[in-house]
Amino acid sequence: MPDLLLELFSEEIPARMQAKAADDLRRLVTDKLVAEGLVYEGAKAFATPRRLALTVHGIPARQPDLKTERRGPKVGGADAAVQGFLKATGLKSLDEAKIQRDPKGDFYIALIEKAGRDAIDVLAEILPVIIRTFPWPKSMRWGARSGKPGSLSWVRPLHSIIATFGPETEEPDVVKFSVDGIETGQTTYGHRFMAPAAINVRRFEDYEAKLKAAKVILDPQARKDIIFADAKELTFAQGFELVEDQVLLDEVSGLVEWPVVMMGSFEAEYLAIPDEVIRATIRNNQKCFVVKDPKTGKLTNKFVLTANIEATDGGKTIVAGNERVIRPRLSDAKFFYETDLKTKLEDRLPKFEQIVFHEKLGTQADRIKRIERLAAEIARLIGADVAKATRAAHLAKADLLTEVVGEFPEVQGLMGKYYALAQGEDASVAAACEEHYKPQGPGDRVPTDPVSVAVALADKIDTLVGFWAIDEKPTGSKDPYALRRAALGVIRLIAENALRLSLMKVAASALAGLSVNPTDAQKLPSDLLAFFADRLKVQLREQGARHDLVDAVFALGGQDDLLMIVRRVEALGKFLESDDGKNLLAGIKRASNILGIEEKKDKRTFDGAPEAALYSLAEEKALARAIGEVKAEASAAVAKEDFAAAMSAMAKLRPPVDAFFDKVRVNDDDAKVRENRLKLLNEIRSATRAVADFSRIQD
């Protein structure tokens, strides 16, 4: 079957837009093909700085013919209805229609046949529409073509369009159309400097091979692989190690069509700057990778750059040019760092009194005071040093006013640690200055030092309580203050450090520093707790916990203690993987189902203890005895928070439950016996609720 080759050749496409643009092109074209009845075999899109390309193979040469039936008026119906039916269906007379029998009468049916069109004609219709409406995040219009003003909105000026279609065994045809005066053809261009001549292509294999010969690597992943492998080899050859950076690699691969990796250097005196500042300087300004000495783990005065040309001088001029740019940048960074060191962190704090955090939540200085107070309180609860936690909370935001963080916001917190150490602060205080922002995402490290944990919790809980108090909660996909991330951070800090902490009490304490309506103040902690519960469900599910087990534990309430909930879910999951767990679940659900049916029938519940005197069968007595023992044992284990032991206790119910359902008829003819047996079933349900609501667990 025929294949399509499409290339949109333009001026440089921003690297950050290329991957999505390639995916959008593939999606838009293939979706439209399928909608037109042209089901293809495969498609792949590519992007370089100067082109978007797409190949779709296995497209049918022609649309399938369509046959549809259209129901018309009743036989003998009004003439106006008949004439409308004939006109709408294209029939010349009712003789061309069929008659279909129906319980409501006989109706005319028109069989409409629509011949499929050639795929190349369909492509000529859909491709220009896709190009004109392409969803660039930012686009532009440019000057006139052939004396007419340009009308196409594209990311950068579009110069040419390749569109060919045909089977492998034949010469492909050009899909004829034009966009803003640009006619489709078979011509593209190689590397801007090394092979700028026009290239005539036929199909994808021919296209990709000729581009490579013209110094263009079409596949972005292939360019990444070349850059990464060459950079690793170059640094290793000199006894160094590349500092890997996937985000930078993605960006750099979008800046070049023919990657050539080189190494430059800078003066060793700049190594006095923190490694992270050197990396930010070189990365942000020159899109270069930094290099470390594997013996020390510290950066060396080398960097790796990626050029887009094979220079005749071996790259000496390119390397020298990058060195000339990097040198003053590092000089600026060194000046900023040394200037920052001259002012102590606490001496910067008065400026925060003039900086508004939020109009309803006061200044940054107000917020720092709240965090200090809350950090001290949390420190007492988790066994952290209160004085150190208070000091760390006092200094943690100060680096926001430094020169280095002003230039490189991504090193906030980290620079606070360096400046704190430089002025002689305790190591835990300095670490907390960096770590109080953590974790900032699911892959970020969770602090373990108690001082850092106390300040990190205080920072996040103050944010959550504050914005909750002013009714700035997340809605739908909108979360401008990253409150979901803050809540997940609190959850991970508590769970991964195994902390016993009452969120209700801490949230209520955080409220004390805010001016809110008393009624709202009473409602706030419980509202916020529900938000934490939702976030914890998300976190547990992402970790692989079954959603029904999470719901079964949450159904018991007590979401105030997140660590206990996590442990319950873990223990419940392990229990239900065992044969005892699976079989007991079946018995409990059977009891719950019977109770549900009978409660609905009687319009009442069967609460209350059953009467031992009404037990007539050994299986009833054995089950009642087992329930009493298990209740006591499981409750004692739960009180000790030994959930594995609680599950083991529950497993003892399995034999008597199985025997009860095997030998005992619940709906006895004697009403009192029936009620007593239903109460016994309710006891099963009640006993297991010490651990979880088993009725919410799926089989």
XYZ file of C-alpha atoms in Angstrom:
699
model
C 0.000 0.000 0.000
C 1.147 3.583 -0.600
C 3.104 5.718 1.861
C 2.938 9.429 2.598
C 5.987 11.657 3.097
C 5.350 15.149 4.417
C 7.971 17.755 5.274
C 7.391 21.351 6.399
C 10.690 23.218 5.976
C 11.090 26.544 7.762
C 13.395 28.856 9.648
C 14.577 27.645 13.071
C 11.859 26.137 15.277
C 12.443 26.772 19.007
C 13.847 23.621 20.618
C 11.208 23.587 23.355
C 8.419 23.348 20.743
C 9.813 20.642 18.490
C 8.776 17.419 20.253
C 5.172 18.495 20.750
C 4.947 19.879 17.218
C 6.103 16.555 15.752
C 3.579 14.681 17.883
C 0.810 17.125 16.938
C 1.568 16.690 13.243
C 1.406 12.895 13.508
C -1.815 13.000 15.540
C -3.613 15.529 13.339
C -2.809 13.773 10.066
C -3.503 10.228 11.245
C -6.730 11.180 13.034
C -7.993 12.814 9.860
C -7.005 9.808 7.741
C -8.926 7.453 9.999
C -11.930 9.787 9.990
C -11.872 9.614 6.174
C -11.861 5.813 6.216
C -8.152 5.513 5.392
C -6.835 3.204 8.102
C -3.016 3.226 7.971
C -0.426 0.699 9.223
C 2.029 3.005 11.008
C 3.241 6.587 11.362
C 6.277 8.376 12.740
C 7.075 12.074 13.025
C 10.441 13.851 13.306
C 11.738 17.320 14.047
C 14.984 19.176 13.486
C 15.606 22.882 14.042
C 14.456 23.600 10.488
C 11.845 20.995 9.663
C 8.897 18.909 10.765
C 8.600 15.609 8.926
C 6.059 12.808 8.900
C 5.915 9.413 7.283
C 2.690 7.395 7.241
C 2.929 3.958 5.660
C 0.323 1.462 4.597
C -2.382 3.936 3.550
C -5.050 2.448 1.246
C -4.880 3.877 -2.270
C -8.581 4.644 -2.154
C -11.362 5.215 0.342
C -13.846 2.333 0.665
C -17.199 2.757 -1.058
C -19.954 3.554 1.407
C -23.457 2.119 1.314
C -26.052 3.548 3.658
C -29.779 3.150 4.034
C -32.057 6.123 4.637
C -35.572 5.679 5.911
C -38.274 7.753 4.244
C -41.993 8.391 4.712
C -44.704 5.775 5.038
C -46.066 4.198 1.889
C -48.986 6.338 0.908
C -47.686 9.268 2.896
C -48.072 12.947 2.054
C -46.731 14.017 -1.339
C -44.592 16.772 0.225
C -42.828 14.222 2.430
C -42.248 11.923 -0.549
C -40.813 14.732 -2.692
C -38.517 15.813 0.142
C -37.332 12.220 0.528
C -36.561 11.898 -3.196
C -34.691 15.193 -3.256
C -32.632 14.377 -0.146
C -31.624 10.929 -1.383
C -31.155 11.751 -5.064
C -33.669 9.143 -6.211
C -35.506 9.876 -9.449
C -38.694 8.108 -8.371
C -40.107 5.855 -5.672
C -39.479 2.906 -8.007
C -35.793 3.153 -7.010
C -36.640 2.823 -3.308
C -37.210 -0.353 -1.308
C -40.186 -0.926 0.950
C -39.492 -2.107 4.479
C -42.158 -3.601 6.693
C -42.436 -2.255 10.219
C -44.931 -2.781 13.092
C -45.965 0.808 12.509
C -46.473 0.334 8.789
C -44.538 0.084 5.506
C -41.807 2.648 4.858
C -39.725 3.649 1.848
C -35.985 2.956 2.178
C -33.335 4.531 -0.051
C -30.056 2.721 -0.593
C -27.438 5.433 -1.016
C -24.074 4.490 -2.468
C -21.148 6.866 -2.162
C -18.040 6.000 -4.134
C -14.750 6.350 -2.258
C -12.224 8.891 -3.474
C -8.548 8.362 -4.261
C -6.443 8.771 -1.124
C -4.207 11.327 -2.823
C -7.234 13.565 -3.396
C -8.264 13.227 0.232
C -4.715 14.141 1.318
C -4.725 17.172 -0.953
C -7.849 18.305 0.874
C -6.902 17.633 4.496
C -3.184 18.539 4.591
C -3.487 22.268 3.807
C -6.208 22.623 6.441
C -3.939 20.982 9.039
C -1.040 23.259 8.115
C -3.148 26.429 8.264
C -4.643 25.499 11.653
C -1.533 23.963 13.225
C -1.585 24.487 17.039
C 1.706 26.301 17.641
C 1.835 27.810 21.155
C 3.266 30.937 19.513
C 3.246 31.784 15.819
C 3.903 34.674 13.475
C 2.955 36.121 10.089
C 5.509 37.474 7.691
C 5.792 39.561 4.540
C 4.249 39.340 1.112
C 4.771 36.499 -1.358
C 4.465 37.214 -5.049
C 3.142 40.683 -4.312
C 0.401 39.361 -1.993
C 0.396 39.764 1.795
C 1.167 36.565 3.703
C -1.777 34.904 5.439
C -0.221 31.814 7.043
C 0.453 31.916 10.770
C 3.454 29.655 11.468
C 6.081 29.423 14.181
C 8.766 30.780 11.833
C 8.665 31.593 8.094
C 7.715 28.460 6.151
C 9.786 28.009 2.980
C 8.784 24.728 1.343
C 6.486 21.723 1.595
C 7.236 18.169 0.495
C 4.188 15.943 0.062
C 4.618 12.689 -1.869
C 2.357 9.652 -1.983
C 2.735 6.278 -3.635
C 3.665 2.588 -3.285
C 7.270 1.489 -2.771
C 7.477 -0.140 -6.191
C 6.477 2.962 -8.148
C 7.493 6.581 -8.511
C 5.420 8.506 -5.944
C 3.114 11.318 -6.959
C 3.216 14.803 -5.474
C 0.140 15.591 -3.405
C -0.842 18.830 -5.123
C -1.864 21.797 -2.983
C -0.503 25.164 -1.924
C -0.441 27.112 1.323
C 0.089 30.858 1.258
C 1.665 30.638 -2.188
C 3.949 27.708 -1.280
C 3.408 24.886 -3.770
C 4.085 21.305 -2.732
C 6.949 19.477 -4.364
C 9.797 17.019 -3.772
C 12.559 19.452 -2.852
C 14.199 19.954 0.530
C 17.522 21.334 1.750
C 20.374 19.926 3.781
C 22.532 21.563 6.429
C 22.383 25.362 6.266
C 26.178 25.752 6.001
C 27.708 22.403 5.069
C 25.212 21.251 2.408
C 22.791 24.067 1.513
C 22.006 22.845 -2.015
C 18.507 21.688 -2.947
C 17.794 17.950 -2.666
C 15.181 16.074 -4.669
C 13.532 13.211 -2.747
C 10.956 10.521 -3.503
C 9.900 8.635 -0.372
C 10.915 8.458 3.305
C 13.873 6.067 3.032
C 15.293 8.127 0.193
C 14.553 11.345 2.114
C 16.240 10.257 5.358
C 19.327 8.892 3.600
C 19.830 11.979 1.440
C 19.429 14.273 4.444
C 22.105 12.334 6.328
C 24.404 12.675 3.335
C 23.644 16.410 3.463
C 24.698 16.601 7.164
C 21.222 16.424 8.742
C 20.309 13.771 11.327
C 16.523 13.646 11.075
C 15.688 11.577 14.166
C 15.896 13.623 17.421
C 16.696 10.495 19.451
C 19.597 9.692 17.139
C 20.970 13.208 17.694
C 20.632 12.771 21.475
C 22.449 9.435 21.312
C 25.314 10.968 19.328
C 25.676 13.921 21.710
C 25.545 11.760 24.818
C 27.925 9.065 23.554
C 30.469 11.550 22.178
C 30.359 13.682 25.330
C 30.902 10.635 27.551
C 33.777 9.437 25.392
C 35.418 12.876 25.213
C 35.324 13.424 28.984
C 36.406 9.858 29.778
C 39.389 10.187 27.459
C 40.658 13.058 29.628
C 40.013 11.266 32.918
C 36.831 13.169 33.711
C 33.123 12.361 33.906
C 30.180 14.037 32.224
C 27.519 15.475 34.541
C 24.421 14.050 32.880
C 21.466 16.358 32.279
C 18.514 14.892 30.378
C 16.606 18.181 30.140
C 19.625 19.967 28.676
C 20.277 17.041 26.313
C 16.710 17.303 25.001
C 17.155 21.022 24.425
C 20.583 20.833 22.798
C 19.462 18.102 20.400
C 16.809 20.547 19.198
C 19.411 23.227 18.448
C 21.526 21.226 15.993
C 20.971 19.156 12.872
C 24.506 17.731 12.764
C 25.862 17.491 16.330
C 29.586 17.898 16.857
C 30.760 17.594 20.453
C 33.747 19.598 21.732
C 35.340 20.460 25.059
C 36.280 23.883 26.390
C 37.753 25.143 29.637
C 37.710 28.106 32.002
C 40.036 29.456 34.661
C 40.428 27.255 37.753
C 39.845 30.262 40.023
C 36.119 30.049 39.265
C 35.963 26.666 40.964
C 35.762 28.601 44.226
C 32.111 29.217 43.308
C 29.663 26.483 44.432
C 29.340 23.760 41.815
C 25.632 24.388 41.376
C 26.232 28.045 40.489
C 28.890 27.109 37.927
C 26.507 24.588 36.409
C 23.593 27.041 36.317
C 25.799 29.703 34.715
C 27.171 27.454 31.980
C 23.905 25.609 31.417
C 21.583 28.600 31.280
C 23.784 30.917 29.244
C 25.582 28.610 26.830
C 23.593 25.352 26.889
C 26.761 23.458 27.773
C 27.333 20.438 30.002
C 29.651 20.586 32.995
C 32.314 18.029 33.830
C 33.394 16.560 37.164
C 36.481 14.836 38.487
C 35.416 11.293 39.482
C 38.155 11.194 42.138
C 36.743 14.129 44.095
C 33.145 14.296 42.871
C 33.643 18.055 42.353
C 33.408 19.988 39.103
C 36.531 20.554 37.075
C 37.230 23.615 34.949
C 35.998 21.959 31.744
C 32.710 22.078 29.871
C 31.222 20.222 26.905
C 29.535 22.092 24.061
C 27.619 20.878 21.026
C 28.256 22.648 17.734
C 26.146 22.402 14.580
C 29.034 22.260 12.133
C 32.238 20.410 11.341
C 34.617 23.358 11.458
C 37.653 23.433 9.208
C 39.914 24.330 12.126
C 38.712 21.396 14.189
C 36.431 23.614 16.251
C 39.105 25.812 17.820
C 37.278 29.029 16.952
C 33.940 27.682 18.214
C 35.483 26.542 21.504
C 37.290 29.859 21.936
C 34.055 31.753 21.288
C 32.194 29.781 23.950
C 35.042 30.289 26.395
C 34.918 34.033 25.758
C 31.208 34.097 26.634
C 31.423 31.778 29.644
C 34.371 33.597 31.245
C 32.556 36.891 31.985
C 29.434 34.998 33.033
C 31.432 33.085 35.614
C 33.147 36.297 36.627
C 29.724 37.831 37.303
C 28.646 34.769 39.263
C 31.840 34.900 41.339
C 31.247 38.592 42.057
C 27.630 37.928 43.076
C 28.680 35.060 45.351
C 31.458 37.001 47.030
C 29.203 40.039 47.445
C 26.512 37.887 49.046
C 28.979 36.497 51.554
C 29.605 39.999 52.904
C 26.047 40.276 54.296
C 24.725 37.865 56.901
C 21.441 36.133 56.195
C 19.604 37.631 59.167
C 20.694 41.134 58.131
C 18.665 40.716 54.937
C 15.424 39.863 56.736
C 14.160 43.447 57.382
C 13.611 43.840 53.624
C 10.917 41.180 53.816
C 8.735 43.614 55.750
C 8.307 45.540 52.490
C 7.566 42.470 50.350
C 3.960 41.260 50.221
C 3.513 37.495 50.242
C -0.224 37.800 49.535
C -2.503 40.758 50.115
C -4.706 38.696 52.443
C -1.856 36.865 54.171
C 0.529 39.711 54.879
C 4.202 40.228 54.102
C 6.995 37.723 53.746
C 8.151 38.838 57.206
C 4.739 37.891 58.619
C 4.974 34.509 56.979
C 8.473 33.862 58.308
C 7.240 34.539 61.855
C 4.390 32.056 61.369
C 6.756 29.407 60.038
C 9.149 29.946 62.970
C 6.369 29.408 65.502
C 4.958 26.377 63.694
C 8.395 24.812 63.148
C 9.104 25.055 66.888
C 5.802 23.365 67.685
C 6.326 20.571 65.153
C 9.906 20.091 66.389
C 8.574 19.330 69.866
C 6.127 16.793 68.427
C 8.689 14.887 66.326
C 11.680 15.090 68.634
C 13.706 17.679 66.703
C 15.887 20.316 68.348
C 13.482 23.223 68.912
C 16.152 25.956 68.967
C 17.718 24.730 65.723
C 14.348 24.372 64.005
C 13.402 27.911 65.048
C 16.734 29.290 63.836
C 16.477 27.447 60.520
C 12.924 28.712 59.944
C 14.144 32.236 60.745
C 16.880 32.083 58.063
C 15.397 29.726 55.466
C 13.933 32.387 53.147
C 16.767 34.914 53.453
C 18.676 33.716 50.375
C 15.752 34.885 48.205
C 17.233 38.378 48.596
C 20.754 37.426 47.493
C 22.367 38.320 44.171
C 23.022 34.722 43.128
C 19.425 33.591 43.681
C 18.213 36.721 41.907
C 20.251 35.638 38.883
C 19.549 31.888 39.203
C 16.229 31.278 41.024
C 16.664 27.518 40.668
C 19.405 27.520 43.358
C 17.234 29.062 46.085
C 17.499 27.100 49.279
C 20.778 25.587 48.160
C 22.493 28.964 48.380
C 20.888 29.466 51.767
C 22.763 26.375 52.925
C 26.094 27.645 51.552
C 25.673 31.091 53.085
C 24.556 29.612 56.427
C 27.618 27.387 56.584
C 29.869 30.298 55.592
C 28.585 32.369 58.516
C 29.103 29.517 60.972
C 25.575 28.189 61.419
C 24.987 24.671 62.731
C 25.056 21.997 59.995
C 21.416 21.007 60.671
C 20.313 24.639 60.426
C 22.183 25.049 57.134
C 20.759 21.805 55.737
C 17.232 22.907 56.647
C 17.720 26.140 54.688
C 18.121 23.999 51.585
C 15.778 21.134 52.392
C 12.728 23.026 53.653
C 11.502 23.266 50.036
C 11.674 19.485 49.608
C 10.154 17.307 48.344
C 9.091 19.353 45.317
C 7.830 16.464 43.259
C 7.304 12.691 43.261
C 10.929 12.053 42.297
C 12.473 14.549 44.707
C 14.376 13.494 47.811
C 12.598 13.632 51.177
C 14.581 15.251 54.042
C 15.382 12.972 56.974
C 17.147 15.316 59.399
C 14.537 16.158 62.074
C 15.280 19.895 61.900
C 14.799 19.917 58.124
C 11.612 17.880 58.462
C 10.158 20.283 61.039
C 10.842 23.372 58.913
C 9.684 21.685 55.676
C 6.401 20.666 57.312
C 5.914 24.124 58.807
C 6.521 25.815 55.458
C 4.057 23.600 53.583
C 1.351 23.513 56.257
C 1.475 27.309 56.634
C 0.977 27.611 52.874
C -1.933 25.172 52.842
C -3.710 26.599 55.881
C -3.180 30.170 54.712
C -4.642 29.713 51.255
C -7.412 27.514 52.601
C -8.327 30.273 55.071
C -8.710 32.843 52.282
C -10.626 30.358 50.105
C -7.959 30.003 47.430
C -8.340 26.245 47.080
C -7.440 24.263 43.949
C -10.336 23.961 41.512
C -10.320 21.423 38.708
C -6.972 21.601 36.926
C -6.189 25.032 38.375
C -3.751 25.114 41.273
C -1.831 28.418 41.015
C -0.255 28.123 44.459
C 0.813 24.462 43.999
C -1.269 23.351 46.992
C -1.595 19.779 45.728
C 2.187 19.529 45.558
C 2.469 20.980 49.072
C -0.009 18.418 50.428
C 1.830 15.546 48.772
C 5.047 16.931 50.256
C 3.515 16.825 53.745
C 2.321 13.262 53.154
C 5.736 12.057 51.998
C 7.518 13.808 54.864
C 5.232 12.083 57.360
C 5.107 8.647 55.718
C 8.782 8.282 54.761
C 9.978 9.510 58.141
C 7.389 7.389 59.997
C 6.085 10.393 61.942
C 3.138 10.309 64.313
C 1.559 13.700 63.843
C -1.995 14.958 64.288
C -2.657 17.057 61.217
C -5.824 18.403 62.800
C -3.903 19.864 65.737
C -1.068 21.260 63.609
C -3.501 22.855 61.131
C -5.460 24.384 63.996
C -2.232 25.776 65.432
C -1.262 27.239 62.051
C -4.615 29.003 61.994
C -3.753 30.815 65.202
C -1.413 33.136 63.306
C -4.067 34.130 60.784
C -7.029 36.507 60.997
C -10.062 34.466 59.942
C -13.721 34.302 60.820
C -14.229 32.116 63.943
C -16.787 29.970 62.128
C -14.381 29.425 59.253
C -11.616 28.622 61.733
C -13.649 25.758 63.157
C -14.428 24.390 59.722
C -10.997 24.807 58.158
C -9.010 21.918 59.677
C -11.628 19.317 58.729
C -11.939 20.716 55.186
C -8.177 20.655 54.780
C -8.039 17.155 56.229
C -10.388 15.925 53.493
C -7.995 17.436 50.948
C -5.086 15.550 52.535
C -7.156 12.367 52.410
C -7.717 12.779 48.665
C -4.020 13.466 48.084
C -3.047 10.424 50.160
C -5.356 8.250 48.071
C -3.598 9.488 44.944
C -0.173 8.856 46.487
C -1.029 5.327 47.619
C -2.549 4.433 44.271
C 0.540 5.696 42.436
C 2.605 3.430 44.690
C 0.539 0.468 43.554
C -1.996 0.196 46.382
C -5.410 -0.960 45.228
C -7.951 1.850 45.231
C -10.563 -0.320 46.955
C -8.187 -1.069 49.850
C -7.526 2.650 50.256
C -11.289 3.276 50.330
C -11.820 0.411 52.791
C -9.383 1.947 55.275
C -10.578 5.529 54.761
C -14.149 4.415 55.386
C -13.234 3.928 59.060
C -12.399 7.625 59.466
C -9.379 8.727 61.461
C -7.609 10.314 58.472
C -5.861 12.590 60.951
C -3.047 10.047 61.348
C -1.615 9.538 57.867
C 1.069 7.097 58.943
C -1.498 4.755 60.506
C -3.550 4.787 57.305
C -0.519 3.917 55.183
C 0.365 1.007 57.482
C -3.217 -0.280 57.511
C -3.372 -0.277 53.700
C -0.026 -2.093 53.436
C -1.049 -4.761 55.966
C -4.478 -5.211 54.384
C -2.934 -5.661 50.938
C -0.567 -8.382 52.175
C -3.374 -10.143 54.060
C -5.654 -10.285 51.024
C -2.871 -11.836 48.950
C -2.993 -14.895 51.229
C -5.521 -17.743 50.910
C -6.909 -16.971 54.369
C -7.435 -13.348 53.371
C -9.165 -14.192 50.100
C -11.465 -16.789 51.663
C -12.319 -14.638 54.682
C -13.150 -11.746 52.361
C -15.572 -13.996 50.485
C -17.255 -14.983 53.765
C -17.476 -11.398 55.014
C -18.939 -10.174 51.745
C -21.461 -13.022 51.828
C -22.491 -11.968 55.319
C -22.721 -8.316 54.222
C -24.812 -9.208 51.165
C -27.280 -11.257 53.216
C -27.538 -8.493 55.785
C -28.061 -5.883 53.077
C -30.916 -7.866 51.532
C -32.624 -8.620 54.848
C -32.183 -5.078 56.199
C -33.788 -3.715 53.056
C -36.608 -6.235 53.310
C -37.269 -5.536 57.016
C -36.479 -1.823 56.729
C -34.281 -2.031 59.828
C -30.753 -2.881 60.909
C -29.738 -5.883 62.994
C -27.606 -4.132 65.539
C -27.143 -5.312 69.077
C -25.615 -8.425 70.562
C -27.149 -11.782 69.667
C -28.608 -13.927 72.465
C -26.466 -16.961 73.289
C -29.552 -18.811 74.523
C -30.936 -18.873 70.977
C -27.922 -20.676 69.520
C -29.066 -24.189 68.637
C -26.196 -25.370 66.426
C -22.561 -25.984 67.260
C -21.481 -23.845 64.276
C -23.357 -20.834 65.671
C -21.702 -21.217 69.044
C -18.261 -21.718 67.489
C -18.631 -18.598 65.320
C -19.853 -16.486 68.250
C -16.943 -17.677 70.374
C -14.433 -16.970 67.563
C -15.852 -13.481 66.965
C -15.429 -12.603 70.630
C -11.837 -13.815 70.662
C -10.933 -12.163 67.364
C -12.546 -8.868 68.351
C -10.455 -8.672 71.488
C -7.251 -9.823 69.824
C -7.621 -7.609 66.745
C -8.584 -4.541 68.785
C -5.565 -5.045 71.051
C -3.292 -5.375 68.027
C -4.767 -2.245 66.405
C -4.282 -0.348 69.664
C -0.605 -1.305 69.513
C -0.627 -0.394 65.793
C 0.476 -3.906 64.949
C -1.683 -4.260 61.873
C -0.018 -7.469 60.712
C -1.030 -9.083 64.012
C -4.553 -7.697 63.609
C -4.769 -9.365 60.191
C -3.507 -12.656 61.650
C -6.238 -12.447 64.278
C -8.840 -11.843 61.561
C -7.651 -14.957 59.736
C -8.901 -17.071 62.668
C -12.456 -16.244 61.616
C -12.124 -18.110 58.353
C -12.874 -21.712 59.550
C -15.901 -20.856 61.732
C -17.322 -18.516 59.063
C -16.959 -21.229 56.409
C -18.569 -23.796 58.720
C -21.428 -21.446 59.607
C -22.416 -20.867 55.994
C -22.017 -24.574 55.245
C -24.284 -25.831 58.067
C -26.508 -22.965 59.227
C -29.668 -21.695 57.532
C -29.775 -17.964 58.291
C -33.408 -17.316 57.355
C -34.882 -19.770 59.804
C -38.660 -20.169 60.024
C -38.514 -19.054 63.652
C -38.437 -15.229 63.513
C -36.393 -14.935 66.715
C -33.786 -17.441 65.520
C -33.592 -15.650 62.138
C -33.066 -12.274 63.820
C -30.449 -13.737 66.152
C -28.508 -15.260 63.254
C -28.623 -11.964 61.341
C -27.260 -10.216 64.423
C -24.463 -12.788 64.453
C -23.677 -11.929 60.831
C -23.593 -8.283 61.837
C -21.059 -9.224 64.512
C -18.780 -10.554 61.745
C -19.043 -7.236 59.957
C -18.499 -5.327 63.183
C -15.452 -7.392 64.184
C -13.702 -6.854 60.868
C -14.306 -3.106 60.933
C -11.598 -2.889 63.578
C -9.254 -3.237 60.590
C -11.142 -2.032 57.501
C -14.556 -1.808 55.889
C -14.419 -5.120 53.996
C -17.663 -4.322 52.168
C -15.722 -1.806 50.051
C -13.162 -4.354 48.920
C -13.631 -5.863 45.494
C -13.395 -9.629 44.982
